[in-house]
Amino acid sequence: MNLEVLEFLLENENYIEEMANSVGVDSNASVGIAKLLKENAGDLSILKGKQTFHYEKVIKPLLEGVQCEGPIGMREDDEGNWDTSCVNGGVVDDESLYQSYLEEDFKCQICRYDAENGR
């Protein structure tokens, strides 16, 4: 678990609140579980019952498998669906995730490099 990103999310609770609202759970409980995880260095074994549910539905999607927007951002396909322009699997790698949240620019290392170098 990326504790640096978890701390950022706790300092910017709106990310947790928005995710909780999107899945229809209590955002205060989700924030509380994120704080509990931070206090316990990300140890998931301390979670029980509904805490695990909040982690799986709210916190984990903010820490793992975050979609890379690609070097040119999201693009619309012929059917009107939005898709990533990422050429590296479509997920922001753990090393780039903190920077992505700071800049609100969600790119994996390869897409970030391509975007910065005009590729």
Coordinates of N, CA and C in Angstrom, one line a residue:
M1 N 0.9 -1.2 0.0 CA 0.0 0.0 0.0 C 0.9 1.2 0.0
N2 N 0.6 2.2 -0.9 CA 1.3 3.4 -1.0 C 0.9 4.4 0.1
L3 N 1.6 4.4 1.2 CA 1.3 5.2 2.4 C 1.4 6.7 2.1
E4 N 2.2 7.1 1.2 CA 2.3 8.5 0.8 C 1.0 9.0 0.1
V5 N 0.5 8.1 -0.8 CA -0.8 8.5 -1.4 C -1.9 8.4 -0.4
L6 N -1.9 7.4 0.5 CA -2.9 7.4 1.5 C -3.0 8.7 2.3
E7 N -1.8 9.1 2.7 CA -1.7 10.4 3.5 C -2.2 11.6 2.7
F8 N -1.9 11.6 1.4 CA -2.4 12.7 0.5 C -3.9 12.6 0.5
L9 N -4.5 11.4 0.3 CA -5.9 11.3 0.3 C -6.6 11.8 1.6
L10 N -5.9 11.5 2.7 CA -6.5 12.0 4.0 C -6.4 13.5 4.1
E11 N -5.4 14.1 3.5 CA -5.3 15.6 3.5 C -6.2 16.2 2.5
N12 N -6.7 15.4 1.5 CA -7.6 15.9 0.5 C -8.8 14.9 0.5
E13 N -9.6 14.9 1.5 CA -10.6 14.0 1.7 C -11.7 14.0 0.6
N14 N -11.7 15.0 -0.2 CA -12.7 15.0 -1.2 C -12.6 13.8 -2.2
Y15 N -11.4 13.3 -2.4 CA -11.3 12.1 -3.2 C -12.0 10.9 -2.6
I16 N -11.8 10.7 -1.3 CA -12.5 9.6 -0.6 C -14.0 9.9 -0.6
E17 N -14.4 11.1 -0.3 CA -15.8 11.4 -0.2 C -16.5 11.2 -1.6
E18 N -15.9 11.6 -2.6 CA -16.5 11.4 -4.0 C -16.6 9.9 -4.3
M19 N -15.6 9.2 -4.0 CA -15.6 7.7 -4.3 C -16.7 7.1 -3.5
A20 N -16.8 7.4 -2.2 CA -17.8 6.8 -1.3 C -19.2 7.2 -1.8
N21 N -19.4 8.4 -2.2 CA -20.7 8.8 -2.7 C -21.1 8.1 -4.0
S22 N -20.1 7.8 -4.8 CA -20.3 7.2 -6.1 C -20.7 5.7 -5.9
V23 N -20.3 5.1 -4.8 CA -20.7 3.7 -4.5 C -21.8 3.6 -3.5
G24 N -22.3 4.8 -3.0 CA -23.4 4.8 -2.1 C -23.1 4.3 -0.6
V25 N -21.9 4.7 -0.1 CA -21.6 4.4 1.3 C -21.2 5.6 2.0
D26 N -21.2 5.5 3.3 CA -21.0 6.7 4.2 C -19.5 7.1 4.1
S27 N -19.3 8.3 3.6 CA -18.0 8.8 3.4 C -17.2 9.0 4.7
N28 N -17.9 9.4 5.8 CA -17.2 9.5 7.1 C -16.6 8.2 7.5
A29 N -17.3 7.1 7.3 CA -16.8 5.8 7.7 C -15.6 5.5 6.8
S30 N -15.6 5.8 5.5 CA -14.5 5.5 4.6 C -13.3 6.3 5.0
V31 N -13.5 7.6 5.4 CA -12.4 8.4 5.8 C -11.8 7.8 7.1
G32 N -12.6 7.4 8.0 CA -12.2 6.8 9.3 C -11.4 5.6 9.1
I33 N -11.7 4.8 8.1 CA -11.0 3.5 7.8 C -9.6 3.9 7.2
A34 N -9.6 4.9 6.3 CA -8.3 5.4 5.8 C -7.4 5.9 6.9
K35 N -7.9 6.6 7.9 CA -7.1 7.0 9.0 C -6.6 5.8 9.8
L36 N -7.5 4.8 10.0 CA -7.1 3.6 10.7 C -5.9 2.9 10.0
L37 N -6.0 2.8 8.7 CA -5.0 2.2 7.9 C -3.7 3.0 8.0
K38 N -3.8 4.3 8.0 CA -2.6 5.1 8.1 C -1.9 4.9 9.4
E39 N -2.7 4.9 10.5 CA -2.2 4.7 11.8 C -1.5 3.3 12.0
N40 N -1.9 2.4 11.2 CA -1.4 1.0 11.3 C -0.5 0.6 10.1
A41 N 0.1 1.6 9.5 CA 1.1 1.5 8.4 C 0.5 0.6 7.2
G42 N -0.8 0.8 7.0 CA -1.4 0.1 5.9 C -1.7 -1.4 6.1
D43 N -1.6 -1.8 7.3 CA -1.9 -3.2 7.6 C -3.4 -3.6 7.4
L44 N -3.7 -4.3 6.3 CA -5.0 -4.6 6.0 C -5.6 -5.7 7.0
S45 N -4.8 -6.4 7.7 CA -5.3 -7.5 8.5 C -6.1 -7.0 9.7
I46 N -6.0 -5.7 10.0 CA -6.7 -5.1 11.1 C -8.2 -4.8 10.8
L47 N -8.5 -4.9 9.5 CA -9.9 -4.6 9.0 C -10.8 -5.7 9.3
K48 N -12.0 -5.4 9.7 CA -13.0 -6.5 9.9 C -14.3 -6.1 9.2
G49 N -15.1 -7.1 8.8 CA -16.4 -6.9 8.3 C -16.6 -5.7 7.3
K50 N -17.4 -4.7 7.8 CA -17.8 -3.6 6.9 C -16.6 -2.7 6.6
Q51 N -15.6 -2.8 7.5 CA -14.4 -2.0 7.2 C -13.7 -2.5 6.0
T52 N -13.7 -3.8 5.8 CA -13.1 -4.4 4.6 C -13.9 -4.0 3.4
F53 N -15.2 -4.0 3.5 CA -16.1 -3.5 2.4 C -15.7 -2.1 2.0
H54 N -15.6 -1.2 3.0 CA -15.3 0.2 2.7 C -13.9 0.3 2.0
Y55 N -13.0 -0.5 2.5 CA -11.6 -0.5 1.9 C -11.7 -0.9 0.4
E56 N -12.4 -2.1 0.2 CA -12.5 -2.6 -1.2 C -13.2 -1.7 -2.2
K57 N -14.3 -1.0 -1.7 CA -15.1 -0.2 -2.6 C -14.7 1.2 -2.7
V58 N -14.0 1.8 -1.7 CA -13.7 3.2 -1.7 C -12.2 3.5 -1.7
I59 N -11.5 2.9 -0.8 CA -10.1 3.3 -0.6 C -9.2 2.6 -1.7
K60 N -9.3 1.3 -1.8 CA -8.5 0.5 -2.8 C -8.5 1.1 -4.2
P61 N -9.7 1.4 -4.7 CA -9.7 2.0 -6.1 C -9.0 3.3 -6.2
L62 N -8.7 4.0 -5.1 CA -7.9 5.2 -5.2 C -6.4 5.0 -5.0
L63 N -6.1 3.7 -4.6 CA -4.7 3.4 -4.4 C -4.2 2.4 -5.4
E64 N -5.0 1.6 -6.0 CA -4.6 0.6 -7.0 C -5.5 0.6 -8.2
G65 N -4.8 0.3 -9.3 CA -5.6 0.3 -10.6 C -6.2 1.6 -11.1
V66 N -5.6 2.7 -10.7 CA -6.1 4.0 -11.1 C -5.8 4.1 -12.6
Q67 N -6.8 4.5 -13.3 CA -6.7 4.6 -14.8 C -5.7 5.7 -15.3
C68 N -4.8 5.3 -16.1 CA -3.9 6.2 -16.8 C -4.7 6.9 -17.9
E69 N -4.6 8.2 -18.0 CA -5.3 8.9 -19.1 C -4.6 8.9 -20.4
G70 N -3.3 8.5 -20.4 CA -2.5 8.5 -21.6 C -1.9 9.8 -21.9
P71 N -0.9 9.8 -22.9 CA -0.2 11.0 -23.2 C -1.0 12.1 -23.8
I72 N -2.1 11.8 -24.4 CA -3.0 12.8 -25.0 C -4.3 12.9 -24.3
G73 N -4.5 12.2 -23.2 CA -5.7 12.3 -22.4 C -6.7 11.2 -22.9
M74 N -7.9 11.3 -22.3 CA -9.0 10.4 -22.7 C -9.5 10.8 -24.1
R75 N -9.9 9.8 -24.8 CA -10.4 10.0 -26.2 C -11.7 9.3 -26.4
E76 N -12.6 9.8 -27.2 CA -13.9 9.2 -27.5 C -13.8 8.3 -28.7
D77 N -14.3 7.1 -28.6 CA -14.3 6.2 -29.7 C -15.5 6.4 -30.6
D78 N -15.7 5.6 -31.6 CA -16.8 5.7 -32.6 C -18.2 5.6 -32.0
E79 N -18.3 4.8 -30.9 CA -19.6 4.6 -30.2 C -19.8 5.6 -29.1
G80 N -19.0 6.6 -28.9 CA -19.2 7.6 -27.9 C -18.7 7.3 -26.5
N81 N -17.9 6.2 -26.4 CA -17.3 5.8 -25.1 C -16.0 6.4 -25.0
W82 N -15.7 6.8 -23.7 CA -14.4 7.4 -23.5 C -13.4 6.3 -23.1
D83 N -12.2 6.4 -23.7 CA -11.1 5.4 -23.5 C -9.8 6.1 -23.3
T84 N -8.9 5.4 -22.6 CA -7.6 6.0 -22.4 C -6.7 5.9 -23.7
S85 N -5.8 6.9 -23.8 CA -4.8 6.8 -24.9 C -3.5 6.2 -24.4
C86 N -3.5 5.5 -23.2 CA -2.3 4.9 -22.7 C -1.9 3.7 -23.5
V87 N -0.6 3.7 -23.7 CA 0.0 2.6 -24.5 C 0.7 1.6 -23.6
N88 N 0.5 1.7 -22.3 CA 1.2 0.9 -21.3 C 0.3 0.1 -20.3
G89 N -0.8 -0.3 -20.8 CA -1.7 -1.1 -19.9 C -2.8 -0.4 -19.3
G90 N -2.8 0.9 -19.3 CA -3.9 1.7 -18.9 C -4.0 2.0 -17.4
V91 N -3.0 1.7 -16.6 CA -3.0 1.9 -15.2 C -1.8 2.7 -14.7
V92 N -2.1 3.7 -13.8 CA -1.0 4.5 -13.3 C -0.2 3.6 -12.3
D93 N 1.1 3.5 -12.6 CA 2.0 2.7 -11.7 C 2.2 3.4 -10.4
D94 N 2.5 2.6 -9.4 CA 2.6 3.0 -8.0 C 3.6 4.2 -7.8
E95 N 4.7 4.2 -8.6 CA 5.7 5.2 -8.5 C 5.2 6.6 -9.0
S96 N 4.2 6.6 -9.9 CA 3.7 7.8 -10.5 C 2.4 8.3 -9.8
L97 N 1.8 7.5 -9.0 CA 0.5 7.8 -8.4 C 0.5 9.0 -7.6
Y98 N 1.4 9.2 -6.7 CA 1.5 10.4 -5.8 C 1.6 11.7 -6.7
Q99 N 2.5 11.7 -7.6 CA 2.6 12.8 -8.5 C 1.3 13.1 -9.3
S100 N 0.7 12.0 -9.7 CA -0.6 12.1 -10.5 C -1.6 12.9 -9.6
Y101 N -1.7 12.5 -8.3 CA -2.7 13.2 -7.5 C -2.3 14.6 -7.2
L102 N -1.0 14.8 -7.0 CA -0.5 16.2 -6.8 C -0.9 17.1 -8.0
E103 N -0.6 16.6 -9.2 CA -0.8 17.4 -10.4 C -2.2 17.3 -11.0
E104 N -3.0 16.4 -10.4 CA -4.3 16.0 -11.0 C -4.2 15.7 -12.5
D105 N -3.2 14.9 -12.8 CA -2.8 14.5 -14.2 C -2.4 13.1 -14.1
F106 N -3.4 12.2 -14.3 CA -3.2 10.8 -14.1 C -2.5 10.0 -15.3
K107 N -1.2 9.9 -15.2 CA -0.4 9.2 -16.2 C 0.6 8.3 -15.6
C108 N 0.8 7.2 -16.3 CA 1.8 6.2 -15.9 C 3.2 6.8 -16.3
Q109 N 4.3 6.2 -15.9 CA 5.6 6.8 -16.2 C 5.8 6.9 -17.7
I110 N 5.4 5.9 -18.5 CA 5.7 6.0 -20.0 C 4.9 7.1 -20.6
C111 N 3.6 7.2 -20.3 CA 2.7 8.2 -20.9 C 3.2 9.6 -20.4
R112 N 3.6 9.7 -19.2 CA 4.1 11.0 -18.7 C 5.4 11.4 -19.5
Y113 N 6.3 10.5 -19.7 CA 7.5 10.7 -20.5 C 7.1 11.1 -21.9
D114 N 6.2 10.4 -22.5 CA 5.7 10.7 -23.9 C 5.1 12.1 -24.0
A115 N 4.3 12.4 -23.0 CA 3.6 13.7 -23.0 C 4.6 14.9 -22.9
E116 N 5.6 14.7 -22.0 CA 6.6 15.7 -21.8 C 7.5 15.9 -23.0
N117 N 7.7 14.8 -23.8 CA 8.6 14.9 -24.9 C 7.9 14.9 -26.2
G118 N 6.6 15.2 -26.2 CA 5.9 15.4 -27.5 C 5.7 14.2 -28.3
R119 N 5.7 13.1 -27.7 CA 5.5 11.8 -28.6 C 4.1 11.5 -28.7

